[in-house]
Short mmCIF file of C-alpha atoms in Angstrom, two decimals:
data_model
loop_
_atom_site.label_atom_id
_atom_site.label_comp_id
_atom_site.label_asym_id
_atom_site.label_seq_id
_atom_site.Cartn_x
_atom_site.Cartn_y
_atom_site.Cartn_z
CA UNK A 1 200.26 67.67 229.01
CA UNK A 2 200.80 71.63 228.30
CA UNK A 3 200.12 71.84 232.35
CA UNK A 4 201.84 68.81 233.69
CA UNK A 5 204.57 71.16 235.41
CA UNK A 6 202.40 73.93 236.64
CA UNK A 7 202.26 71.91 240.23
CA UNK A 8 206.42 71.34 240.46
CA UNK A 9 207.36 75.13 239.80
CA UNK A 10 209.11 76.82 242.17
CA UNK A 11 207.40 79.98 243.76
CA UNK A 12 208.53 83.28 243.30
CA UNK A 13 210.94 83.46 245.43
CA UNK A 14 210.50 87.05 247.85
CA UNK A 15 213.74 88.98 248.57
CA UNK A 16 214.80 90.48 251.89
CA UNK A 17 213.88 93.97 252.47
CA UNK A 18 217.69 95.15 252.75
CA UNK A 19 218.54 93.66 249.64
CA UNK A 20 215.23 95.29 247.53
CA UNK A 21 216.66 98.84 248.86
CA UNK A 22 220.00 97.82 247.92
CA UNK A 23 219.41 97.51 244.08
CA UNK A 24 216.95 100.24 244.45
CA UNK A 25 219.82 102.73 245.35
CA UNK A 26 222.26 101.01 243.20
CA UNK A 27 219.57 101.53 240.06
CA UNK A 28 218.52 105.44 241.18
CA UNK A 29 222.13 106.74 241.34
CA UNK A 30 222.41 107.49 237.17
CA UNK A 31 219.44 109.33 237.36
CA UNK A 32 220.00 111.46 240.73
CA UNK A 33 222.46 114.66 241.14
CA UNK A 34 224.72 113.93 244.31
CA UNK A 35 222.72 115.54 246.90
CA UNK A 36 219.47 113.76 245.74
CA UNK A 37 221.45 110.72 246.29
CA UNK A 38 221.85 111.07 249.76
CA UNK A 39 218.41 112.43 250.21
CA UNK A 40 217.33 108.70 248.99
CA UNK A 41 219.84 106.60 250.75
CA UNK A 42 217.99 107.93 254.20
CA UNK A 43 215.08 107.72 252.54
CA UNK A 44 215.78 103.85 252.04
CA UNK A 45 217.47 103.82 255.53
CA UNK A 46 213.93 104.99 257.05
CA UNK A 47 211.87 103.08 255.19
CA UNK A 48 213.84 99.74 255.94
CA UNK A 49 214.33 100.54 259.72
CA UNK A 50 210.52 101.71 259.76
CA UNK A 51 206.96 101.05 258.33
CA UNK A 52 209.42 98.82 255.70
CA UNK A 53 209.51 96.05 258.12
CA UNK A 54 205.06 95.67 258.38
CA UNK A 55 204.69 96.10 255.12
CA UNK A 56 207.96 93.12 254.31
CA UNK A 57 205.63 90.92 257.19
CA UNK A 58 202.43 91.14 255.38
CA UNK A 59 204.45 90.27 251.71
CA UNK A 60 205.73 87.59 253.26
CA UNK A 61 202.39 86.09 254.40
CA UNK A 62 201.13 86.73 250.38
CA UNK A 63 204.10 84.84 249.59
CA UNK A 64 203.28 81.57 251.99
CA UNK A 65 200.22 80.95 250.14
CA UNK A 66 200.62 82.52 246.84
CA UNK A 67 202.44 80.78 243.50
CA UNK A 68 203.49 84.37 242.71
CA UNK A 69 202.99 87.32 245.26
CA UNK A 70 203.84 89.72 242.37
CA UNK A 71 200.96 88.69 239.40
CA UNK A 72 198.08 89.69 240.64
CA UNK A 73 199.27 93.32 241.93
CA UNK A 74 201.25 93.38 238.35
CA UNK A 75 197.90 92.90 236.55
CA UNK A 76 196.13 95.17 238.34
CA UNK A 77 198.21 98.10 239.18
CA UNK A 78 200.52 98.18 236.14
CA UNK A 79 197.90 97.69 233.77
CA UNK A 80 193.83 97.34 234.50
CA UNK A 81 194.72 100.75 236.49
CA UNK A 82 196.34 102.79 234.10
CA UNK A 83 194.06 105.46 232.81
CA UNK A 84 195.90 106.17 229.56
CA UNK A 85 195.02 104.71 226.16
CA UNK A 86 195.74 101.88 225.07
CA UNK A 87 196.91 102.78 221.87
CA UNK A 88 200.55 102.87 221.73
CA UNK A 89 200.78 102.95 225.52
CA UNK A 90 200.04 99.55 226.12
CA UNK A 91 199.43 96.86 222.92
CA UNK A 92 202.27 95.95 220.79
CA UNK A 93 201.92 94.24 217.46
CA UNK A 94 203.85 91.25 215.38
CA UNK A 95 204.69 90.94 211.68
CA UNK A 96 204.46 88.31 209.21
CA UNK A 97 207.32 86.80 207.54
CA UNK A 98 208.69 89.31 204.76
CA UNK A 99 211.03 87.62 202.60
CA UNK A 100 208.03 84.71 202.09
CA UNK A 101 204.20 85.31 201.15
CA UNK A 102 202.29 82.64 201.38
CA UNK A 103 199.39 84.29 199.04
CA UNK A 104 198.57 87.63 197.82
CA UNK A 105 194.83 86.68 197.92
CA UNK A 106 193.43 88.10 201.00
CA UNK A 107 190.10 85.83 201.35
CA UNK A 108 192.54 82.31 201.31
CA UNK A 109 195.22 83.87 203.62
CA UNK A 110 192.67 85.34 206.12
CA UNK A 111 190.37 82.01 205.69
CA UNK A 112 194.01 80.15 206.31
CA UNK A 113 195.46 81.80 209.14
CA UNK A 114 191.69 81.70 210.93
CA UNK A 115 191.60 77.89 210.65
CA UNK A 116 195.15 77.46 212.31
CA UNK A 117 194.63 79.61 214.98
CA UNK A 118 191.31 77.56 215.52
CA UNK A 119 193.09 74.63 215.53
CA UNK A 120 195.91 75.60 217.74
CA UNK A 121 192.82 76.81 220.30
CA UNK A 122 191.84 73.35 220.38
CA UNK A 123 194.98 71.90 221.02
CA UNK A 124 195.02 74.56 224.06
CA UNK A 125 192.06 73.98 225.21
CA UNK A 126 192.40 69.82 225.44
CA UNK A 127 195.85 70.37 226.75
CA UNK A 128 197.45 68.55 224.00
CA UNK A 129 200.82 71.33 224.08
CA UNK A 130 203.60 70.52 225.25
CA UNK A 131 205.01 72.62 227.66
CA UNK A 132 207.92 74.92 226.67
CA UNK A 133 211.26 73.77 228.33
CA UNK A 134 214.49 75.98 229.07
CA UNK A 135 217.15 74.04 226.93
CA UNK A 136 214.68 71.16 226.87
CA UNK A 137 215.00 70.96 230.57
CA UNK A 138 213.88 73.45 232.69
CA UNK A 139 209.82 73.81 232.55
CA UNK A 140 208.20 76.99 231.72
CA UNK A 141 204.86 78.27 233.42
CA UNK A 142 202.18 77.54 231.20
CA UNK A 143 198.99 79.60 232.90
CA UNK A 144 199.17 82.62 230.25
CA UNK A 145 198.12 80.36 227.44
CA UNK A 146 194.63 80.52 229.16
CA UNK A 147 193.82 83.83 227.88
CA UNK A 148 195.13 83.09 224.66
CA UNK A 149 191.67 83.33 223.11
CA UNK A 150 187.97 84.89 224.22
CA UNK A 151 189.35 87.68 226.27
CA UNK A 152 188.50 91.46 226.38
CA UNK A 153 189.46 94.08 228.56
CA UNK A 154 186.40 95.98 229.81
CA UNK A 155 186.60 99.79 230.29
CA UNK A 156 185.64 100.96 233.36
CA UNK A 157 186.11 104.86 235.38
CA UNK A 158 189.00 103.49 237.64
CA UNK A 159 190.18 100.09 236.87
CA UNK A 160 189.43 97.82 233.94
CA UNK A 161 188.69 94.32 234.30
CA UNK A 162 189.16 91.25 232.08
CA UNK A 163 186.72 88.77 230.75
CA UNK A 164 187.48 85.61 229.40
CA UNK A 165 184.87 83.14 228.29
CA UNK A 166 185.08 79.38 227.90
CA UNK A 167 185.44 77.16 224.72
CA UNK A 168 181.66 76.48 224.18
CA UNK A 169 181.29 80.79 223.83
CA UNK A 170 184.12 81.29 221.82
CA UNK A 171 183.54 79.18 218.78
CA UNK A 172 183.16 82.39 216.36
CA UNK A 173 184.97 85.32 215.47
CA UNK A 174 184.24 88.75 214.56
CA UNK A 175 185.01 90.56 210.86
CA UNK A 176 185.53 94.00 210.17
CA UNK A 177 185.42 94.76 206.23
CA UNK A 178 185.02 98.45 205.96
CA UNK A 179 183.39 99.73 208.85
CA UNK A 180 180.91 96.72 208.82
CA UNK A 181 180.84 93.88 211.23
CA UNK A 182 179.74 90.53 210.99
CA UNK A 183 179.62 87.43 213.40
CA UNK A 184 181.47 84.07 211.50
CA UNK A 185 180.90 81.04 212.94
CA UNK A 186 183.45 78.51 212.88
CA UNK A 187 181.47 75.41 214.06
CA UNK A 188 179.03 73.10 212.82
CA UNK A 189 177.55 70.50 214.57
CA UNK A 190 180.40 70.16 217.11
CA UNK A 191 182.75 70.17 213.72
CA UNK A 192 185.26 72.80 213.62
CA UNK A 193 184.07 74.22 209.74
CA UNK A 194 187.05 73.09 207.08
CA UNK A 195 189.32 75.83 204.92
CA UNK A 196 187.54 76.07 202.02
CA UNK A 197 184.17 76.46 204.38
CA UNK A 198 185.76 79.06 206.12
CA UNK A 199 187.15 80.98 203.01
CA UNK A 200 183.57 80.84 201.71
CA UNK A 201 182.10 83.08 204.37
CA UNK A 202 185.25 85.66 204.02
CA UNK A 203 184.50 85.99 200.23
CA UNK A 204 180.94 86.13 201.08
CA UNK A 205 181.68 89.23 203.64
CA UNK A 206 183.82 90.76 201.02
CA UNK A 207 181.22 90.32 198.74
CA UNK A 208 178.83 92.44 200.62
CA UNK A 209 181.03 95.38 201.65
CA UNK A 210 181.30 96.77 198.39
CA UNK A 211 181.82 100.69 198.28
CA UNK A 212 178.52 100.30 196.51
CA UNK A 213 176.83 99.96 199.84
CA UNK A 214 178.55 103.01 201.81
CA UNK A 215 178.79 102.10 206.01
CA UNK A 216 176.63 104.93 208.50
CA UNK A 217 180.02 107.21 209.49
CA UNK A 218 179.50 106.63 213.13
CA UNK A 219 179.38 102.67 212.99
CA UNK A 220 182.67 102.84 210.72
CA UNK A 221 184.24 104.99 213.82
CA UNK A 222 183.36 103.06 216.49
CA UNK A 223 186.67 101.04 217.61
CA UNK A 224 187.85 104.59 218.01
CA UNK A 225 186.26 104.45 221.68
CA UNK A 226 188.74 101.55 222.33
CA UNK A 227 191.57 104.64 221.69
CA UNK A 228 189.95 106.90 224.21
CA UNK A 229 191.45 107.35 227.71
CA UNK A 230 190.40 104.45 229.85
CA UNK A 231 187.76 106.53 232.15
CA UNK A 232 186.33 108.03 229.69
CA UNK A 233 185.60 104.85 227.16
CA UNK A 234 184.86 103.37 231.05
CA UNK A 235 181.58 105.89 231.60
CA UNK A 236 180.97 106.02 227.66
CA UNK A 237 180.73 102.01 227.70
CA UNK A 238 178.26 101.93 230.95
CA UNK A 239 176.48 104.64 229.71
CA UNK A 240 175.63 102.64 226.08
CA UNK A 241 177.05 99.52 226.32
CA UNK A 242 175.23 97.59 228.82
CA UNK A 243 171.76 97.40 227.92
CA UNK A 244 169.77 96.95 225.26
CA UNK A 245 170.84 95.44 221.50
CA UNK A 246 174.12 97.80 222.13
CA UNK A 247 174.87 95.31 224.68
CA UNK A 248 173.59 91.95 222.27
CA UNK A 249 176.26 93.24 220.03
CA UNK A 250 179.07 93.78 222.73
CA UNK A 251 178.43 90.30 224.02
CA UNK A 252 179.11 88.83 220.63
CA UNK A 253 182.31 90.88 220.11
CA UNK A 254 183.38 89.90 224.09
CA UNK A 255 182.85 86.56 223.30
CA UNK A 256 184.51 85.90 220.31
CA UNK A 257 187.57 84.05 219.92
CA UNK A 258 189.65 86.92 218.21
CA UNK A 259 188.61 89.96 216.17
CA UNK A 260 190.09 90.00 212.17
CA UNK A 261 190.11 93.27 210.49
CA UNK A 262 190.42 93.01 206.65
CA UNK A 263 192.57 96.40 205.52
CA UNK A 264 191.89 97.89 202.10
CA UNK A 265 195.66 98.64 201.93
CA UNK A 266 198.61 96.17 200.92
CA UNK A 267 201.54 96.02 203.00
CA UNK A 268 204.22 96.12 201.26
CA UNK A 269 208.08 95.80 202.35
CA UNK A 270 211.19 97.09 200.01
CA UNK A 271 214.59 96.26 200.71
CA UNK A 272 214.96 99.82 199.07
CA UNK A 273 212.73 101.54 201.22
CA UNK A 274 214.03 102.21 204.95
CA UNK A 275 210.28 103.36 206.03
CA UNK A 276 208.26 100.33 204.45
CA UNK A 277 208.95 98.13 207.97
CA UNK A 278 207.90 101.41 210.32
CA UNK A 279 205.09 101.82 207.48
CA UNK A 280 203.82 98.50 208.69
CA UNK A 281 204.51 98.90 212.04
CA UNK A 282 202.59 101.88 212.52
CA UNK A 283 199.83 100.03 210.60
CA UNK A 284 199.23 97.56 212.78
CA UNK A 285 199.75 99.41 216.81
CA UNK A 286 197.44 102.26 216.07
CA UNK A 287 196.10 101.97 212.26
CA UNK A 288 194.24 105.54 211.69
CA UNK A 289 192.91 105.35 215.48
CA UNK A 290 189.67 103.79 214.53
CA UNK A 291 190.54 100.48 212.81
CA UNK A 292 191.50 98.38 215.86
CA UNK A 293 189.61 97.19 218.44
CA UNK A 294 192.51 97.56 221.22
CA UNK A 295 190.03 96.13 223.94
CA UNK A 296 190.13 92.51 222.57
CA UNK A 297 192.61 90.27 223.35
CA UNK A 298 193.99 89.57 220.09
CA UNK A 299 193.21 91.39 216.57
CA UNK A 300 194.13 89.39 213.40
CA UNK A 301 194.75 92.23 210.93
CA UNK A 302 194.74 90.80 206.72
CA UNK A 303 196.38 93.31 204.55
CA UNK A 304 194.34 93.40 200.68
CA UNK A 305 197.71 91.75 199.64
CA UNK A 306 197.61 89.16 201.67
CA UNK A 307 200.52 90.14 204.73
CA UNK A 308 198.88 89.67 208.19
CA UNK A 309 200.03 91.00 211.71
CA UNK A 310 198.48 91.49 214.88
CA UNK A 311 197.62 93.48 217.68
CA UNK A 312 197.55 92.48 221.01
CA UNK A 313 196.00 93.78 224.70
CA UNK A 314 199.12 93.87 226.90
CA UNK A 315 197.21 93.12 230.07
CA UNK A 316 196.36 89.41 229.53
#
């Protein structure tokens, strides 16, 4: 059902050449003095009356047998390419509701929101969603929600790639409680594990990241790699990442469905306080720069109070 469209969209539909340079120079003008104006309208002229016209041919072949000529080239140039970090540059975040809270206990609201994300995975996965229709009418492309869950963007020196993993590897998730991580599976014999079954192993994970038992500094720092410039945290990831138990424990992160951090801090909002939203905000794009994993597709963060948000990789 959530694909029953995909076959009766339209293509992309590829504008002429004149008309592309036409906005262009229409959209430039605000930003260019008068004489760098008409340095770019025969600029345009050139390009249309010159190599333009090749480069419109072989654009128009991608576009014969392509659904979209632009996606591909989008992903790839606009984001596996870019070099910068990922923090702030690329991921963006959501909020929870804050007029409502559900719980202030941290264990039932992350053991809560993990089950209905499993459970909406499912209903993605056997294609039980309905597609989303422009005033109930007009179908929506429905391909994104295949990346919803199991993807990570892997570092690499000049262009990042993305993995994505099916159902059968992505039946756990990953839980970061103070600088410790631990691997929660949410299946049992084919059984999707209940609420209370779930909330059992978050307690339990609590339970043994007591400040009692202090975390080795560098293994409490580590999702601060996933902050680095992308060539960098590309040769740093080759370099240590792909062999060896380093890479056992990399697989298991790659693989899992999402990652959930549990924060030691509340989040709190105030009608009163014009910073408490920002607060939050900043919280959940960058954290303190080494409490996110900004490589995975989608981080569930649980506030100690209870509030949730997440971050989320741009690219997929």
């Amino acid at each position: 059902m959530l694909y029953s469209f995909q076959r009766s969209l339209p293509s992309l539909p590829l504008p002429a050449l004149g008309d592309t340079l036409s906005r262009y120079i229409q959209s430039v003008q605000p930003l260019l003095t008068d004489e760098e104006f008409e340095k770019m309208k025969k600029l345009a002229y050139d390009f249309q009356n010159g190599v333009g016209r090749k480069l419109q041919r072989y654009l128009f072949l991608k576009y014969l047998w392509s659904v979209n000529y632009v996606s591909d080239w989008w992903e790839q140039y606009v984001y596996l390419r870019g070099r910068s970090s990922l923090m702030i540059n690329s991921s963006y975040y959501a909020l929870d509701a804050m007029f409502y809270t559900m719980t202030e206990h941290q264990v039932a609201r992350t053991a809560s929101i993990i089950h209905a994300m499993m459970v909406y995975k499912k209903l993605l996965e056997s294609e039980r969603l309905e597609p989303l229709l422009l005033r109930g009418l007009i179908p929506l492309c429905s391909s994104q929600y295949e990346r919803s869950f199991g993807t990570t963007r892997i570092p690499g020196i000049e262009q990042d790639t993305l993995r994505h993993v099916d159902r059968e590897e992505s039946r756990h998730v990953v839980v970061v409680c103070q600088g410790r991580y631990y691997t929660v599976p949410l299946y049992s014999r084919g059984r999707l594990l209940s609420l209370m079954e779930i909330e059992g192993q978050i307690q339990r994970i609590l339970n043994d990241s007591m400040p009692d038992r202090p975390v080795k500094n560098g293994e409490q720092k580590l999702p601060a790699l996933t902050a680095m410039k992308r060539d960098e945290w590309g040769r740093i990831y080759q370099t240590f990442f792909t062999s060896g138990q380093n890479r056992k424990a990399m697989d298991i992160l790659e693989k899992a469905a999402f990652v959930v951090f549990l924060d030691e801090d509340p989040a709190i909002y105030s009608k009163d306080d014009d910073t408490s939203l920002e607060k939050m905000g900043h919280s959940l794009l960058h954290g303190t720069g080494c409490n996110r994993w900004f490589d995975k597709g989608t981080t569930l963060v649980v506030f100690s109070n209870g509030k949730i948000g997440f971050n989320i990789e741009h690219s997929w």
